Amino acid sequence: MKNIRDLDIKGKRLLIRVDFNVPLDEQLNITDDTRIRGVLPTLNYALDENAKVIICSHLGRPKGERKPQFSLAPAAKRLSRLLDKEVVLAPDCIGAETKTLVEAMQPGSVILLENLRFHAEEQQNDEGFASQLAGLCDIYINDAFAVAHRAHASVVGVTQFVAQCAAGFLLQKEMDYFHRSVSNPMRPLVAIVGGAKVSSKLGALDNL
């Protein structure tokens, strides 16, 4: 699996798939930004290389509808503070207005696309939707381990339309941990498994 360091990203448009599915309180304030902080090494590396950084993510389960409570606006605001630079929130993740914003980007700038799941086509791995996402970038970077197993347009479909694809630092780190724990673990071994959806963990537990 190629790493972001293996590619020449200077001045290129990077579409970076992250997992900003962060918890929010009733006032839509982020209560835990661990997932945002986790991708900072990848984002900072891309910015240091003077790339044009286009970030995409989902948040919650809006079921293909535009619902204000699932906007990535809080994530854009928090990321801007963490990067100490402006993060522009695009009005959508596809469409003419978003494409215009991307085409006007300067090296070292950051755009966060609006919630991918405002479009049902994301979870359907729709080819047309994936093609539109791919049309925004020169290089695709996956840095979202939590969704890497999902056959969604921003994870699987987009890679069919982008010539250069690679892993970000967070995905690479998680995969290294995973391979070491499965192929050559130190023993005794204790696995601590968490998450809201126990059903999705049973198969993995059965194979440990």
PDB file of N, CA and C in Angstrom, residues 87-163:
ATOM      1  N   VAL A  87     -10.122  27.345   7.024  1.00  0.00           N
ATOM      2  CA  VAL A  87     -10.669  26.144   6.395  1.00  0.00           C
ATOM      3  C   VAL A  87     -12.020  26.539   5.809  1.00  0.00           C
ATOM      4  N   VAL A  88     -12.122  26.515   4.503  1.00  0.00           N
ATOM      5  CA  VAL A  88     -13.362  26.898   3.820  1.00  0.00           C
ATOM      6  C   VAL A  88     -14.295  25.694   3.775  1.00  0.00           C
ATOM      7  N   LEU A  89     -15.520  25.868   4.253  1.00  0.00           N
ATOM      8  CA  LEU A  89     -16.518  24.809   4.159  1.00  0.00           C
ATOM      9  C   LEU A  89     -17.274  24.980   2.845  1.00  0.00           C
ATOM     10  N   ALA A  90     -17.141  24.012   1.961  1.00  0.00           N
ATOM     11  CA  ALA A  90     -17.860  24.068   0.682  1.00  0.00           C
ATOM     12  C   ALA A  90     -19.352  23.866   0.919  1.00  0.00           C
ATOM     13  N   PRO A  91     -20.185  24.420   0.056  1.00  0.00           N
ATOM     14  CA  PRO A  91     -21.634  24.283   0.234  1.00  0.00           C
ATOM     15  C   PRO A  91     -22.142  22.869  -0.006  1.00  0.00           C
ATOM     16  N   ASP A  92     -21.329  22.062  -0.672  1.00  0.00           N
ATOM     17  CA  ASP A  92     -21.704  20.686  -0.978  1.00  0.00           C
ATOM     18  C   ASP A  92     -20.410  19.907  -1.229  1.00  0.00           C
ATOM     19  N   CYS A  93     -20.531  18.614  -1.459  1.00  0.00           N
ATOM     20  CA  CYS A  93     -19.324  17.843  -1.773  1.00  0.00           C
ATOM     21  C   CYS A  93     -19.145  17.656  -3.272  1.00  0.00           C
ATOM     22  N   ILE A  94     -20.177  17.958  -4.041  1.00  0.00           N
ATOM     23  CA  ILE A  94     -20.109  17.908  -5.505  1.00  0.00           C
ATOM     24  C   ILE A  94     -20.873  19.126  -6.041  1.00  0.00           C
ATOM     25  N   GLY A  95     -20.890  19.281  -7.347  1.00  0.00           N
ATOM     26  CA  GLY A  95     -21.665  20.358  -7.947  1.00  0.00           C
ATOM     27  C   GLY A  95     -20.803  21.506  -8.452  1.00  0.00           C
ATOM     28  N   ALA A  96     -21.420  22.376  -9.239  1.00  0.00           N
ATOM     29  CA  ALA A  96     -20.707  23.463  -9.918  1.00  0.00           C
ATOM     30  C   ALA A  96     -20.070  24.438  -8.941  1.00  0.00           C
ATOM     31  N   GLU A  97     -20.781  24.793  -7.877  1.00  0.00           N
ATOM     32  CA  GLU A  97     -20.246  25.777  -6.931  1.00  0.00           C
ATOM     33  C   GLU A  97     -19.013  25.240  -6.212  1.00  0.00           C
ATOM     34  N   THR A  98     -19.083  23.980  -5.823  1.00  0.00           N
ATOM     35  CA  THR A  98     -17.940  23.360  -5.160  1.00  0.00           C
ATOM     36  C   THR A  98     -16.756  23.236  -6.119  1.00  0.00           C
ATOM     37  N   LYS A  99     -17.028  22.855  -7.354  1.00  0.00           N
ATOM     38  CA  LYS A  99     -15.953  22.725  -8.343  1.00  0.00           C
ATOM     39  C   LYS A  99     -15.275  24.069  -8.583  1.00  0.00           C
ATOM     40  N   THR A 100     -16.065  25.141  -8.615  1.00  0.00           N
ATOM     41  CA  THR A 100     -15.505  26.477  -8.796  1.00  0.00           C
ATOM     42  C   THR A 100     -14.590  26.853  -7.635  1.00  0.00           C
ATOM     43  N   LEU A 101     -15.010  26.525  -6.422  1.00  0.00           N
ATOM     44  CA  LEU A 101     -14.175  26.785  -5.243  1.00  0.00           C
ATOM     45  C   LEU A 101     -12.844  26.045  -5.341  1.00  0.00           C
ATOM     46  N   VAL A 102     -12.908  24.795  -5.751  1.00  0.00           N
ATOM     47  CA  VAL A 102     -11.695  23.974  -5.848  1.00  0.00           C
ATOM     48  C   VAL A 102     -10.770  24.516  -6.935  1.00  0.00           C
ATOM     49  N   GLU A 103     -11.329  24.902  -8.050  1.00  0.00           N
ATOM     50  CA  GLU A 103     -10.504  25.409  -9.154  1.00  0.00           C
ATOM     51  C   GLU A 103      -9.797  26.709  -8.799  1.00  0.00           C
ATOM     52  N   ALA A 104     -10.350  27.446  -7.833  1.00  0.00           N
ATOM     53  CA  ALA A 104      -9.747  28.715  -7.426  1.00  0.00           C
ATOM     54  C   ALA A 104      -8.751  28.558  -6.278  1.00  0.00           C
ATOM     55  N   MET A 105      -8.527  27.339  -5.824  1.00  0.00           N
ATOM     56  CA  MET A 105      -7.637  27.112  -4.680  1.00  0.00           C
ATOM     57  C   MET A 105      -6.197  27.494  -4.990  1.00  0.00           C
ATOM     58  N   GLN A 106      -5.529  28.022  -3.977  1.00  0.00           N
ATOM     59  CA  GLN A 106      -4.100  28.306  -4.050  1.00  0.00           C
ATOM     60  C   GLN A 106      -3.336  27.209  -3.296  1.00  0.00           C
ATOM     61  N   PRO A 107      -2.086  26.953  -3.662  1.00  0.00           N
ATOM     62  CA  PRO A 107      -1.292  25.979  -2.909  1.00  0.00           C
ATOM     63  C   PRO A 107      -1.267  26.331  -1.420  1.00  0.00           C
ATOM     64  N   GLY A 108      -1.433  25.317  -0.588  1.00  0.00           N
ATOM     65  CA  GLY A 108      -1.425  25.536   0.847  1.00  0.00           C
ATOM     66  C   GLY A 108      -2.774  25.916   1.427  1.00  0.00           C
ATOM     67  N   SER A 109      -3.822  25.876   0.612  1.00  0.00           N
ATOM     68  CA  SER A 109      -5.165  26.209   1.108  1.00  0.00           C
ATOM     69  C   SER A 109      -5.947  24.936   1.418  1.00  0.00           C
ATOM     70  N   VAL A 110      -7.032  25.104   2.193  1.00  0.00           N
ATOM     71  CA  VAL A 110      -7.809  23.960   2.675  1.00  0.00           C
ATOM     72  C   VAL A 110      -9.297  24.189   2.450  1.00  0.00           C
ATOM     73  N   ILE A 111      -9.954  23.186   1.858  1.00  0.00           N
ATOM     74  CA  ILE A 111     -11.403  23.173   1.722  1.00  0.00           C
ATOM     75  C   ILE A 111     -11.932  21.894   2.355  1.00  0.00           C
ATOM     76  N   LEU A 112     -12.973  22.024   3.169  1.00  0.00           N
ATOM     77  CA  LEU A 112     -13.681  20.860   3.699  1.00  0.00           C
ATOM     78  C   LEU A 112     -15.000  20.755   2.954  1.00  0.00           C
ATOM     79  N   LEU A 113     -15.206  19.649   2.257  1.00  0.00           N
ATOM     80  CA  LEU A 113     -16.457  19.436   1.555  1.00  0.00           C
ATOM     81  C   LEU A 113     -17.569  19.149   2.556  1.00  0.00           C
ATOM     82  N   GLU A 114     -18.792  19.546   2.216  1.00  0.00           N
ATOM     83  CA  GLU A 114     -19.923  19.277   3.091  1.00  0.00           C
ATOM     84  C   GLU A 114     -20.209  17.771   3.127  1.00  0.00           C
ATOM     85  N   ASN A 115     -20.938  17.358   4.141  1.00  0.00           N
ATOM     86  CA  ASN A 115     -21.224  15.962   4.457  1.00  0.00           C
ATOM     87  C   ASN A 115     -21.524  15.097   3.228  1.00  0.00           C
ATOM     88  N   LEU A 116     -20.690  14.092   3.014  1.00  0.00           N
ATOM     89  CA  LEU A 116     -20.866  13.181   1.887  1.00  0.00           C
ATOM     90  C   LEU A 116     -22.221  12.484   1.911  1.00  0.00           C
ATOM     91  N   ARG A 117     -22.710  12.187   3.103  1.00  0.00           N
ATOM     92  CA  ARG A 117     -23.949  11.428   3.224  1.00  0.00           C
ATOM     93  C   ARG A 117     -25.211  12.283   3.058  1.00  0.00           C
ATOM     94  N   PHE A 118     -25.036  13.549   2.700  1.00  0.00           N
ATOM     95  CA  PHE A 118     -26.192  14.337   2.255  1.00  0.00           C
ATOM     96  C   PHE A 118     -26.673  13.811   0.902  1.00  0.00           C
ATOM     97  N   HIS A 119     -25.855  12.957   0.298  1.00  0.00           N
ATOM     98  CA  HIS A 119     -26.194  12.311  -0.974  1.00  0.00           C
ATOM     99  C   HIS A 119     -26.274  10.806  -0.745  1.00  0.00           C
ATOM    100  N   ALA A 120     -27.415  10.215  -1.042  1.00  0.00           N
ATOM    101  CA  ALA A 120     -27.588   8.767  -0.878  1.00  0.00           C
ATOM    102  C   ALA A 120     -26.596   7.991  -1.734  1.00  0.00           C
ATOM    103  N   GLU A 121     -26.146   8.609  -2.824  1.00  0.00           N
ATOM    104  CA  GLU A 121     -25.208   7.930  -3.735  1.00  0.00           C
ATOM    105  C   GLU A 121     -23.886   7.578  -3.076  1.00  0.00           C
ATOM    106  N   GLU A 122     -23.523   8.283  -2.004  1.00  0.00           N
ATOM    107  CA  GLU A 122     -22.278   7.979  -1.299  1.00  0.00           C
ATOM    108  C   GLU A 122     -22.281   6.545  -0.784  1.00  0.00           C
ATOM    109  N   GLN A 123     -23.312   6.185  -0.050  1.00  0.00           N
ATOM    110  CA  GLN A 123     -23.367   4.844   0.529  1.00  0.00           C
ATOM    111  C   GLN A 123     -23.742   3.778  -0.496  1.00  0.00           C
ATOM    112  N   GLN A 124     -24.259   4.206  -1.634  1.00  0.00           N
ATOM    113  CA  GLN A 124     -24.589   3.268  -2.713  1.00  0.00           C
ATOM    114  C   GLN A 124     -23.382   2.989  -3.604  1.00  0.00           C
ATOM    115  N   ASN A 125     -22.265   3.650  -3.316  1.00  0.00           N
ATOM    116  CA  ASN A 125     -21.058   3.547  -4.143  1.00  0.00           C
ATOM    117  C   ASN A 125     -21.392   3.839  -5.604  1.00  0.00           C
ATOM    118  N   ASP A 126     -22.191   4.879  -5.793  1.00  0.00           N
ATOM    119  CA  ASP A 126     -22.644   5.261  -7.129  1.00  0.00           C
ATOM    120  C   ASP A 126     -21.477   5.732  -7.992  1.00  0.00           C
ATOM    121  N   GLU A 127     -21.388   5.199  -9.188  1.00  0.00           N
ATOM    122  CA  GLU A 127     -20.263   5.500 -10.074  1.00  0.00           C
ATOM    123  C   GLU A 127     -20.213   6.964 -10.486  1.00  0.00           C
ATOM    124  N   GLY A 128     -21.370   7.526 -10.785  1.00  0.00           N
ATOM    125  CA  GLY A 128     -21.411   8.933 -11.191  1.00  0.00           C
ATOM    126  C   GLY A 128     -20.992   9.865 -10.077  1.00  0.00           C
ATOM    127  N   PHE A 129     -21.444   9.559  -8.858  1.00  0.00           N
ATOM    128  CA  PHE A 129     -21.076  10.357  -7.694  1.00  0.00           C
ATOM    129  C   PHE A 129     -19.572  10.256  -7.429  1.00  0.00           C
ATOM    130  N   ALA A 130     -19.048   9.030  -7.507  1.00  0.00           N
ATOM    131  CA  ALA A 130     -17.610   8.816  -7.306  1.00  0.00           C
ATOM    132  C   ALA A 130     -16.795   9.573  -8.343  1.00  0.00           C
ATOM    133  N   SER A 131     -17.283   9.583  -9.575  1.00  0.00           N
ATOM    134  CA  SER A 131     -16.581  10.279 -10.648  1.00  0.00           C
ATOM    135  C   SER A 131     -16.534  11.786 -10.396  1.00  0.00           C
ATOM    136  N   GLN A 132     -17.611  12.327  -9.850  1.00  0.00           N
ATOM    137  CA  GLN A 132     -17.627  13.761  -9.540  1.00  0.00           C
ATOM    138  C   GLN A 132     -16.644  14.097  -8.426  1.00  0.00           C
ATOM    139  N   LEU A 133     -16.554  13.241  -7.421  1.00  0.00           N
ATOM    140  CA  LEU A 133     -15.570  13.450  -6.358  1.00  0.00           C
ATOM    141  C   LEU A 133     -14.156  13.402  -6.931  1.00  0.00           C
ATOM    142  N   ALA A 134     -13.913  12.402  -7.769  1.00  0.00           N
ATOM    143  CA  ALA A 134     -12.591  12.238  -8.371  1.00  0.00           C
ATOM    144  C   ALA A 134     -12.213  13.428  -9.237  1.00  0.00           C
ATOM    145  N   GLY A 135     -13.213  14.053  -9.859  1.00  0.00           N
ATOM    146  CA  GLY A 135     -12.949  15.189 -10.727  1.00  0.00           C
ATOM    147  C   GLY A 135     -12.421  16.404  -9.996  1.00  0.00           C
ATOM    148  N   LEU A 136     -12.491  16.394  -8.673  1.00  0.00           N
ATOM    149  CA  LEU A 136     -11.998  17.522  -7.881  1.00  0.00           C
ATOM    150  C   LEU A 136     -10.492  17.441  -7.615  1.00  0.00           C
ATOM    151  N   CYS A 137      -9.882  16.289  -7.885  1.00  0.00           N
ATOM    152  CA  CYS A 137      -8.503  16.106  -7.402  1.00  0.00           C
ATOM    153  C   CYS A 137      -7.556  15.514  -8.435  1.00  0.00           C
ATOM    154  N   ASP A 138      -6.268  15.607  -8.090  1.00  0.00           N
ATOM    155  CA  ASP A 138      -5.213  14.930  -8.848  1.00  0.00           C
ATOM    156  C   ASP A 138      -4.810  13.628  -8.165  1.00  0.00           C
ATOM    157  N   ILE A 139      -4.895  13.638  -6.830  1.00  0.00           N
ATOM    158  CA  ILE A 139      -4.445  12.512  -6.018  1.00  0.00           C
ATOM    159  C   ILE A 139      -5.482  12.242  -4.922  1.00  0.00           C
ATOM    160  N   TYR A 140      -5.739  10.975  -4.656  1.00  0.00           N
ATOM    161  CA  TYR A 140      -6.674  10.585  -3.590  1.00  0.00           C
ATOM    162  C   TYR A 140      -5.898   9.965  -2.431  1.00  0.00           C
ATOM    163  N   ILE A 141      -6.195  10.438  -1.223  1.00  0.00           N
ATOM    164  CA  ILE A 141      -5.555   9.913  -0.015  1.00  0.00           C
ATOM    165  C   ILE A 141      -6.641   9.408   0.930  1.00  0.00           C
ATOM    166  N   ASN A 142      -6.530   8.173   1.348  1.00  0.00           N
ATOM    167  CA  ASN A 142      -7.464   7.628   2.346  1.00  0.00           C
ATOM    168  C   ASN A 142      -6.788   7.684   3.712  1.00  0.00           C
ATOM    169  N   ASP A 143      -7.368   8.437   4.622  1.00  0.00           N
ATOM    170  CA  ASP A 143      -6.849   8.501   5.990  1.00  0.00           C
ATOM    171  C   ASP A 143      -7.971   8.232   6.991  1.00  0.00           C
ATOM    172  N   ALA A 144      -8.919   7.379   6.577  1.00  0.00           N
ATOM    173  CA  ALA A 144     -10.101   7.099   7.401  1.00  0.00           C
ATOM    174  C   ALA A 144     -10.212   5.596   7.644  1.00  0.00           C
ATOM    175  N   PHE A 145      -9.448   5.098   8.590  1.00  0.00           N
ATOM    176  CA  PHE A 145      -9.444   3.668   8.894  1.00  0.00           C
ATOM    177  C   PHE A 145     -10.837   3.178   9.271  1.00  0.00           C
ATOM    178  N   ALA A 146     -11.603   4.000   9.990  1.00  0.00           N
ATOM    179  CA  ALA A 146     -12.905   3.577  10.506  1.00  0.00           C
ATOM    180  C   ALA A 146     -13.909   3.254   9.402  1.00  0.00           C
ATOM    181  N   VAL A 147     -13.694   3.788   8.194  1.00  0.00           N
ATOM    182  CA  VAL A 147     -14.619   3.499   7.086  1.00  0.00           C
ATOM    183  C   VAL A 147     -13.929   2.764   5.943  1.00  0.00           C
ATOM    184  N   ALA A 148     -12.693   2.353   6.154  1.00  0.00           N
ATOM    185  CA  ALA A 148     -11.920   1.737   5.070  1.00  0.00           C
ATOM    186  C   ALA A 148     -12.534   0.426   4.588  1.00  0.00           C
ATOM    187  N   HIS A 149     -13.367  -0.192   5.426  1.00  0.00           N
ATOM    188  CA  HIS A 149     -13.988  -1.463   5.055  1.00  0.00           C
ATOM    189  C   HIS A 149     -15.306  -1.275   4.302  1.00  0.00           C
ATOM    190  N   ARG A 150     -15.753  -0.037   4.165  1.00  0.00           N
ATOM    191  CA  ARG A 150     -17.063   0.207   3.568  1.00  0.00           C
ATOM    192  C   ARG A 150     -16.956   0.443   2.057  1.00  0.00           C
ATOM    193  N   ALA A 151     -17.849  -0.189   1.319  1.00  0.00           N
ATOM    194  CA  ALA A 151     -17.888  -0.026  -0.145  1.00  0.00           C
ATOM    195  C   ALA A 151     -18.706   1.211  -0.489  1.00  0.00           C
ATOM    196  N   HIS A 152     -18.164   2.382  -0.135  1.00  0.00           N
ATOM    197  CA  HIS A 152     -18.825   3.648  -0.403  1.00  0.00           C
ATOM    198  C   HIS A 152     -18.072   4.395  -1.500  1.00  0.00           C
ATOM    199  N   ALA A 153     -18.744   5.358  -2.094  1.00  0.00           N
ATOM    200  CA  ALA A 153     -18.158   6.070  -3.237  1.00  0.00           C
ATOM    201  C   ALA A 153     -16.858   6.784  -2.885  1.00  0.00           C
ATOM    202  N   SER A 154     -16.782   7.372  -1.685  1.00  0.00           N
ATOM    203  CA  SER A 154     -15.593   8.130  -1.297  1.00  0.00           C
ATOM    204  C   SER A 154     -14.461   7.238  -0.804  1.00  0.00           C
ATOM    205  N   VAL A 155     -14.724   5.942  -0.713  1.00  0.00           N
ATOM    206  CA  VAL A 155     -13.714   4.994  -0.233  1.00  0.00           C
ATOM    207  C   VAL A 155     -13.268   4.057  -1.354  1.00  0.00           C
ATOM    208  N   VAL A 156     -14.228   3.500  -2.061  1.00  0.00           N
ATOM    209  CA  VAL A 156     -13.940   2.513  -3.110  1.00  0.00           C
ATOM    210  C   VAL A 156     -14.109   3.113  -4.509  1.00  0.00           C
ATOM    211  N   GLY A 157     -15.290   3.642  -4.779  1.00  0.00           N
ATOM    212  CA  GLY A 157     -15.599   4.110  -6.127  1.00  0.00           C
ATOM    213  C   GLY A 157     -14.641   5.150  -6.666  1.00  0.00           C
ATOM    214  N   VAL A 158     -14.271   6.099  -5.834  1.00  0.00           N
ATOM    215  CA  VAL A 158     -13.408   7.195  -6.269  1.00  0.00           C
ATOM    216  C   VAL A 158     -12.060   6.711  -6.776  1.00  0.00           C
ATOM    217  N   THR A 159     -11.574   5.610  -6.228  1.00  0.00           N
ATOM    218  CA  THR A 159     -10.241   5.114  -6.617  1.00  0.00           C
ATOM    219  C   THR A 159     -10.215   4.604  -8.057  1.00  0.00           C
ATOM    220  N   GLN A 160     -11.384   4.330  -8.622  1.00  0.00           N
ATOM    221  CA  GLN A 160     -11.441   3.862 -10.011  1.00  0.00           C
ATOM    222  C   GLN A 160     -11.226   4.995 -11.005  1.00  0.00           C
ATOM    223  N   PHE A 161     -11.310   6.228 -10.514  1.00  0.00           N
ATOM    224  CA  PHE A 161     -11.231   7.389 -11.411  1.00  0.00           C
ATOM    225  C   PHE A 161     -10.020   8.284 -11.134  1.00  0.00           C
ATOM    226  N   VAL A 162      -9.194   7.913 -10.159  1.00  0.00           N
ATOM    227  CA  VAL A 162      -8.007   8.706  -9.817  1.00  0.00           C
ATOM    228  C   VAL A 162      -6.767   7.842 -10.045  1.00  0.00           C
ATOM    229  N   ALA A 163      -5.837   8.345 -10.807  1.00  0.00           N
ATOM    230  CA  ALA A 163      -4.660   7.551 -11.182  1.00  0.00           C
ATOM    231  C   ALA A 163      -3.751   7.269  -9.992  1.00  0.00           C
TER     232      ALA A 163
END
